[in-house]
């Protein structure tokens, strides 16, 4: 199983970035997919998710209206479009895949840094 994030970097406040997560080694289309982030000194938090089954979208209140999660099941890739970025969005962003009633299958990417300067 592999989850490989890309697209991170440094951007000025108000700018945009698009993160990608390339998945392999598991049936991507049948997994709930999430983006988490962890800022220095803080706990990891859920930013956005797409559930399976059902395809329900979930967003943390802090990113609603600015971030958009999407998936391409043909390409086994998860995306996070981040607009109107703020310095408080600075964190390491992680791709997460989950499946099963007790999240029996729970996979993580290595994380990618996003830095927003004021």
Coordinates of N, CA, C and O in Angstrom, one line a residue:
X1 N 0.8 -1.2 0.0 CA 0.0 0.0 0.0 C 0.9 1.2 0.0 O 1.8 1.3 0.8
X2 N 0.6 2.2 -0.9 CA 1.3 3.4 -0.9 C 0.3 4.6 -1.1 O -0.6 4.5 -1.9
X3 N 0.6 5.6 -0.4 CA -0.1 6.9 -0.5 C 1.0 8.0 -0.6 O 1.8 8.2 0.3
X4 N 1.1 8.6 -1.8 CA 2.2 9.6 -2.0 C 1.6 11.0 -2.3 O 1.0 11.2 -3.3
X5 N 1.9 11.9 -1.4 CA 1.4 13.3 -1.5 C 2.3 14.1 -2.4 O 3.6 13.9 -2.3
X6 N 1.8 15.0 -3.1 CA 2.6 16.0 -3.9 C 1.8 17.3 -4.0 O 0.6 17.4 -3.7
X7 N 2.5 18.4 -4.4 CA 1.9 19.6 -4.6 C 2.0 20.7 -3.5 O 1.5 21.8 -3.6
X8 N 2.7 20.3 -2.4 CA 2.9 21.2 -1.3 C 3.9 22.2 -1.7 O 4.5 22.3 -2.8
X9 N 4.2 23.1 -0.7 CA 5.2 24.2 -0.9 C 4.9 25.4 -0.1 O 4.1 25.4 0.9
X10 N 5.5 26.5 -0.5 CA 5.3 27.8 0.1 C 4.5 28.7 -0.8 O 4.8 28.8 -2.0
X11 N 3.6 29.4 -0.1 CA 2.7 30.3 -0.9 C 2.4 31.5 0.0 O 2.4 31.4 1.2
X12 N 2.1 32.7 -0.6 CA 1.7 33.8 0.2 C 0.3 33.8 0.6 O -0.5 33.1 -0.1
X13 N 0.0 34.5 1.6 CA -1.4 34.5 2.1 C -2.3 35.0 1.0 O -2.0 35.9 0.2
X14 N -3.5 34.3 0.8 CA -4.4 34.5 -0.3 C -4.2 33.7 -1.5 O -5.0 33.7 -2.4
X15 N -3.1 33.0 -1.5 CA -2.7 32.2 -2.7 C -3.4 30.8 -2.7 O -4.2 30.5 -1.8
X16 N -3.1 30.0 -3.7 CA -3.7 28.7 -3.8 C -2.6 27.6 -4.0 O -1.6 27.9 -4.6
X17 N -3.0 26.4 -3.6 CA -2.2 25.2 -3.9 C -3.2 24.0 -4.2 O -4.3 24.0 -3.6
X18 N -2.7 23.1 -4.9 CA -3.5 21.8 -5.1 C -2.6 20.7 -4.7 O -1.6 20.4 -5.3
X19 N -3.1 20.0 -3.7 CA -2.4 18.7 -3.2 C -3.0 17.6 -4.0 O -4.2 17.5 -4.3
X20 N -2.1 16.6 -4.3 CA -2.5 15.3 -4.9 C -2.0 14.2 -4.0 O -1.0 14.3 -3.3
X21 N -2.7 13.1 -4.0 CA -2.3 11.9 -3.3 C -2.5 10.7 -4.3 O -3.6 10.3 -4.6
X22 N -1.4 10.2 -4.7 CA -1.4 9.0 -5.6 C -1.5 7.7 -4.8 O -0.6 7.5 -3.9
X23 N -2.5 6.9 -5.0 CA -2.7 5.7 -4.2 C -2.5 4.5 -5.0 O -2.7 4.4 -6.2
X24 N -1.9 3.4 -4.3 CA -1.7 2.1 -5.0 C -1.7 1.0 -3.9 O -1.5 1.3 -2.8
X25 N -2.0 -0.2 -4.4 CA -2.0 -1.3 -3.5 C -3.2 -1.7 -2.8 O -3.2 -2.6 -1.9
X26 N -4.3 -1.0 -3.0 CA -5.6 -1.3 -2.4 C -6.7 -0.8 -3.3 O -6.4 0.1 -4.2
X27 N -8.0 -1.2 -3.1 CA -9.1 -0.8 -4.0 C -9.5 0.6 -3.7 O -10.5 0.8 -3.0
X28 N -8.9 1.6 -4.2 CA -9.0 3.0 -3.9 C -10.5 3.4 -4.0 O -10.9 4.1 -3.1
X29 N -11.2 3.0 -5.0 CA -12.6 3.5 -5.2 C -13.5 3.1 -4.0 O -14.6 3.6 -3.9
X30 N -13.1 2.1 -3.2 CA -14.0 1.6 -2.2 C -13.5 2.0 -0.8 O -13.8 1.3 0.2
X31 N -12.7 3.0 -0.7 CA -12.2 3.5 0.5 C -12.7 4.9 0.8 O -12.8 5.8 -0.2
X32 N -13.0 5.2 2.0 CA -13.1 6.6 2.5 C -11.7 7.3 2.4 O -10.8 6.7 2.9
X33 N -11.7 8.5 1.8 CA -10.4 9.2 1.7 C -10.5 10.5 2.4 O -11.5 11.2 2.3
X34 N -9.4 10.8 3.1 CA -9.4 12.0 3.9 C -8.1 12.8 3.7 O -7.0 12.2 3.4
X35 N -8.1 14.0 4.0 CA -6.9 14.9 4.2 C -6.9 15.3 5.6 O -7.9 15.9 6.1
X36 N -5.8 15.1 6.3 CA -5.5 15.6 7.6 C -4.4 16.6 7.6 O -3.6 16.6 6.6
X37 N -4.2 17.4 8.7 CA -3.1 18.2 8.8 C -2.6 18.3 10.2 O -3.4 18.1 11.1
X38 N -1.3 18.6 10.4 CA -0.8 18.7 11.7 C 0.2 19.9 11.7 O 1.2 19.9 11.0
X39 N -0.1 20.9 12.5 CA 0.7 22.1 12.7 C 1.6 21.8 13.9 O 1.3 21.0 14.8
X40 N 2.8 22.5 13.9 CA 3.7 22.4 15.0 C 3.1 22.6 16.4 O 2.4 23.6 16.6
X41 N 3.2 21.6 17.3 CA 2.7 21.7 18.6 C 1.2 21.4 18.7 O 0.6 21.6 19.8
X42 N 0.6 21.0 17.6 CA -0.8 20.7 17.7 C -1.1 19.3 17.3 O -0.3 18.6 16.7
X43 N -2.3 18.8 17.6 CA -2.7 17.5 17.2 C -3.1 17.4 15.7 O -3.5 18.5 15.1
X44 N -3.0 16.2 15.2 CA -3.4 16.1 13.8 C -5.0 16.2 13.7 O -5.7 15.7 14.6
X45 N -5.4 17.0 12.7 CA -6.9 17.2 12.6 C -7.4 16.9 11.2 O -6.6 17.0 10.2
X46 N -8.6 16.5 11.2 CA -9.3 16.2 9.9 C -9.6 17.5 9.2 O -10.3 18.4 9.7
X47 N -9.2 17.6 7.9 CA -9.4 18.8 7.1 C -10.6 18.6 6.2 O -11.5 19.4 6.2
X48 N -10.6 17.5 5.5 CA -11.7 17.2 4.6 C -11.7 15.7 4.3 O -10.7 15.0 4.4
X49 N -12.9 15.2 3.9 CA -13.0 13.8 3.6 C -14.1 13.5 2.6 O -15.1 14.3 2.5
X50 N -14.0 12.4 1.9 CA -15.1 11.8 1.1 C -15.3 10.4 1.5 O -14.4 9.6 1.5
X51 N -16.6 10.2 2.0 CA -16.9 8.8 2.5 C -17.1 7.8 1.4 O -17.5 8.1 0.3
X52 N -16.9 6.6 1.8 CA -17.4 5.4 1.0 C -18.0 4.4 1.9 O -17.4 4.1 2.9
X53 N -19.2 3.9 1.6 CA -20.0 4.3 0.5 C -20.7 5.6 0.8 O -20.6 6.2 1.8
X54 N -21.3 6.2 -0.2 CA -22.2 7.3 -0.1 C -21.6 8.6 -0.7 O -22.4 9.5 -1.1
X55 N -20.3 8.7 -0.7 CA -19.7 9.9 -1.4 C -20.0 11.2 -0.7 O -20.1 12.2 -1.3
X56 N -20.2 11.1 0.7 CA -20.5 12.4 1.4 C -19.2 13.1 1.6 O -18.2 12.6 2.0
X57 N -19.3 14.5 1.5 CA -18.2 15.3 1.7 C -18.2 15.9 3.1 O -19.3 16.4 3.5
X58 N -17.1 16.0 3.7 CA -17.0 16.6 5.1 C -15.8 17.5 5.1 O -14.8 17.3 4.5
X59 N -16.1 18.7 5.7 CA -15.0 19.7 5.8 C -15.0 20.2 7.2 O -16.0 20.4 7.9
X60 N -13.8 20.5 7.7 CA -13.6 21.2 9.0 C -14.2 22.7 8.7 O -14.0 23.2 7.7
X61 N -14.8 23.2 9.8 CA -15.3 24.6 9.6 C -14.3 25.6 9.2 O -14.6 26.6 8.5
X62 N -13.0 25.4 9.6 CA -12.0 26.4 9.3 C -11.7 26.5 7.8 O -11.0 27.4 7.3
X63 N -12.0 25.5 7.0 CA -11.7 25.4 5.6 C -12.9 25.5 4.7 O -12.7 25.5 3.4
X64 N -14.1 25.4 5.2 CA -15.3 25.4 4.4 C -15.3 26.7 3.5 O -15.1 27.8 4.0
X65 N -15.6 26.5 2.2 CA -15.7 27.6 1.3 C -14.3 28.0 0.7 O -14.3 28.7 -0.3
X66 N -13.3 27.4 1.2 CA -11.9 27.7 0.7 C -11.3 26.4 0.1 O -10.5 26.5 -0.9
X67 N -11.5 25.3 0.7 CA -10.9 24.0 0.3 C -11.9 23.1 -0.4 O -13.1 23.1 0.0
X68 N -11.5 22.4 -1.4 CA -12.4 21.4 -2.1 C -11.6 20.1 -2.2 O -10.5 20.0 -2.8
X69 N -12.2 19.0 -1.7 CA -11.7 17.7 -1.8 C -12.4 17.0 -3.0 O -13.5 17.2 -3.3
X70 N -11.6 16.2 -3.7 CA -12.1 15.5 -4.9 C -11.3 14.2 -5.1 O -10.2 14.1 -4.6
X71 N -11.9 13.3 -5.8 CA -11.1 12.1 -6.1 C -11.4 11.7 -7.6 O -12.4 11.9 -8.1
X72 N -10.4 11.0 -8.2 CA -10.5 10.5 -9.5 C -10.2 9.0 -9.4 O -9.0 8.6 -9.2
X73 N -11.3 8.2 -9.4 CA -11.1 6.8 -9.2 C -10.4 6.1 -10.3 O -9.8 5.0 -10.1
X74 N -10.5 6.7 -11.5 CA -9.8 6.1 -12.7 C -8.3 6.2 -12.5 O -7.5 5.4 -13.0
X75 N -7.9 7.3 -11.9 CA -6.4 7.6 -11.7 C -6.0 7.2 -10.3 O -4.8 7.4 -10.0
X76 N -6.9 6.7 -9.4 CA -6.5 6.4 -8.0 C -5.8 7.5 -7.3 O -4.8 7.4 -6.7
X77 N -6.4 8.7 -7.5 CA -5.8 9.9 -7.0 C -6.8 10.7 -6.2 O -8.0 10.9 -6.7
X78 N -6.4 11.3 -5.1 CA -7.2 12.2 -4.3 C -6.6 13.6 -4.4 O -5.3 13.7 -4.5
X79 N -7.4 14.6 -4.4 CA -7.0 15.9 -4.5 C -7.5 16.8 -3.4 O -8.5 16.5 -2.8
X80 N -6.8 17.9 -3.1 CA -7.3 18.9 -2.2 C -6.9 20.3 -2.8 O -5.7 20.7 -2.9
X81 N -7.9 21.0 -3.3 CA -7.7 22.3 -3.9 C -7.9 23.3 -2.7 O -8.9 23.3 -2.1
X82 N -6.8 24.1 -2.5 CA -6.8 25.0 -1.4 C -6.7 26.4 -1.9 O -5.7 26.8 -2.5
X83 N -7.7 27.2 -1.7 CA -7.8 28.6 -2.1 C -7.8 29.5 -0.9 O -8.1 29.1 0.2
X84 N -7.5 30.8 -1.2 CA -7.6 31.8 -0.1 C -6.8 31.3 1.1 O -7.3 31.4 2.3
X85 N -5.6 30.8 0.9 CA -4.8 30.3 2.0 C -4.5 31.3 3.0 O -4.2 32.5 2.7
X86 N -4.4 30.9 4.3 CA -4.1 31.8 5.4 C -2.9 31.2 6.1 O -2.6 30.0 6.1
X87 N -2.1 32.1 6.8 CA -1.0 31.6 7.6 C -1.3 30.4 8.5 O -0.5 29.5 8.8
X88 N -2.5 30.4 9.1 CA -2.9 29.3 10.0 C -3.2 28.0 9.3 O -3.4 27.0 9.9
X89 N -3.2 28.0 8.0 CA -3.2 26.7 7.2 C -1.9 26.1 7.1 O -1.8 24.9 6.6
X90 N -0.8 26.7 7.6 CA 0.5 26.1 7.6 C 0.5 24.9 8.4 O 0.2 24.9 9.6
X91 N 1.0 23.8 7.8 CA 1.0 22.5 8.5 C 1.6 21.4 7.5 O 1.8 21.7 6.4
X92 N 1.8 20.2 8.1 CA 2.1 19.1 7.3 C 0.7 18.4 6.9 O -0.1 18.2 7.9
X93 N 0.5 18.2 5.7 CA -0.8 17.6 5.2 C -0.6 16.2 4.9 O 0.3 15.8 4.2
X94 N -1.5 15.3 5.4 CA -1.5 13.9 5.2 C -2.7 13.3 4.5 O -3.8 13.7 4.8
X95 N -2.4 12.4 3.6 CA -3.5 11.7 2.9 C -3.8 10.4 3.7 O -2.9 9.8 4.3
X96 N -5.1 10.1 3.8 CA -5.5 9.0 4.7 C -6.6 8.2 3.9 O -7.5 8.7 3.3
X97 N -6.4 6.9 4.0 CA -7.4 5.9 3.4 C -8.0 5.0 4.5 O -7.2 4.4 5.2
X98 N -9.3 4.9 4.5 CA -9.9 4.0 5.5 C -11.0 3.1 4.9 O -11.7 3.5 4.0
X99 N -11.1 1.9 5.5 CA -12.2 1.0 5.1 C -12.5 0.1 6.2 O -11.7 -0.3 7.0
X100 N -13.8 -0.3 6.3 CA -14.3 -1.2 7.3 C -15.0 -0.6 8.4 O -14.8 0.6 8.7
X101 N -15.9 -1.3 9.1 CA -16.8 -0.8 10.1 C -16.0 -0.2 11.3 O -16.5 0.7 12.0
X102 N -14.9 -0.8 11.6 CA -14.0 -0.3 12.7 C -12.7 0.3 12.1 O -11.7 0.3 12.8
X103 N -12.8 0.8 10.9 CA -11.6 1.3 10.3 C -10.5 0.3 10.3 O -9.3 0.6 10.7
X104 N -10.9 -0.9 10.0 CA -9.9 -2.1 10.0 C -8.7 -1.8 9.2 O -7.6 -2.3 9.5
X105 N -8.9 -1.1 8.1 CA -7.9 -0.8 7.2 C -7.7 0.7 7.2 O -8.6 1.5 6.9
X106 N -6.5 1.2 7.6 CA -6.3 2.6 7.9 C -4.8 2.9 7.4 O -3.9 2.5 8.1
X107 N -4.7 3.6 6.3 CA -3.4 3.9 5.7 C -3.1 5.4 5.7 O -4.0 6.2 5.5
X108 N -1.8 5.7 5.8 CA -1.4 7.1 5.8 C -0.2 7.3 4.8 O 0.6 6.4 4.6
X109 N -0.3 8.5 4.2 CA 0.9 9.0 3.4 C 2.0 9.5 4.3 O 1.8 9.6 5.6
X110 N 3.1 9.9 3.7 CA 4.2 10.4 4.5 C 4.1 11.8 4.9 O 4.8 12.3 5.8
X111 N 3.1 12.5 4.3 CA 2.9 13.9 4.6 C 3.7 14.9 3.7 O 4.7 14.5 3.2
X112 N 3.1 16.1 3.6 CA 3.8 17.1 2.7 C 3.6 18.5 3.4 O 2.5 18.7 3.9
X113 N 4.6 19.3 3.4 CA 4.6 20.6 4.0 C 3.9 21.6 3.2 O 4.1 21.7 2.0
X114 N 3.0 22.3 3.8 CA 2.4 23.5 3.2 C 2.7 24.7 4.1 O 2.4 24.7 5.3
X115 N 3.3 25.7 3.6 CA 3.6 26.9 4.4 C 3.0 28.1 3.7 O 3.2 28.4 2.5
X116 N 2.2 28.9 4.5 CA 1.6 30.1 4.0 C 2.2 31.3 4.8 O 2.1 31.4 6.0
X117 N 2.8 32.2 4.0 CA 3.4 33.3 4.6 C 2.5 34.5 4.6 O 1.7 34.7 3.6
X118 N 2.6 35.4 5.6 CA 1.7 36.6 5.6 C 2.3 37.7 4.9 O 3.5 37.7 4.4

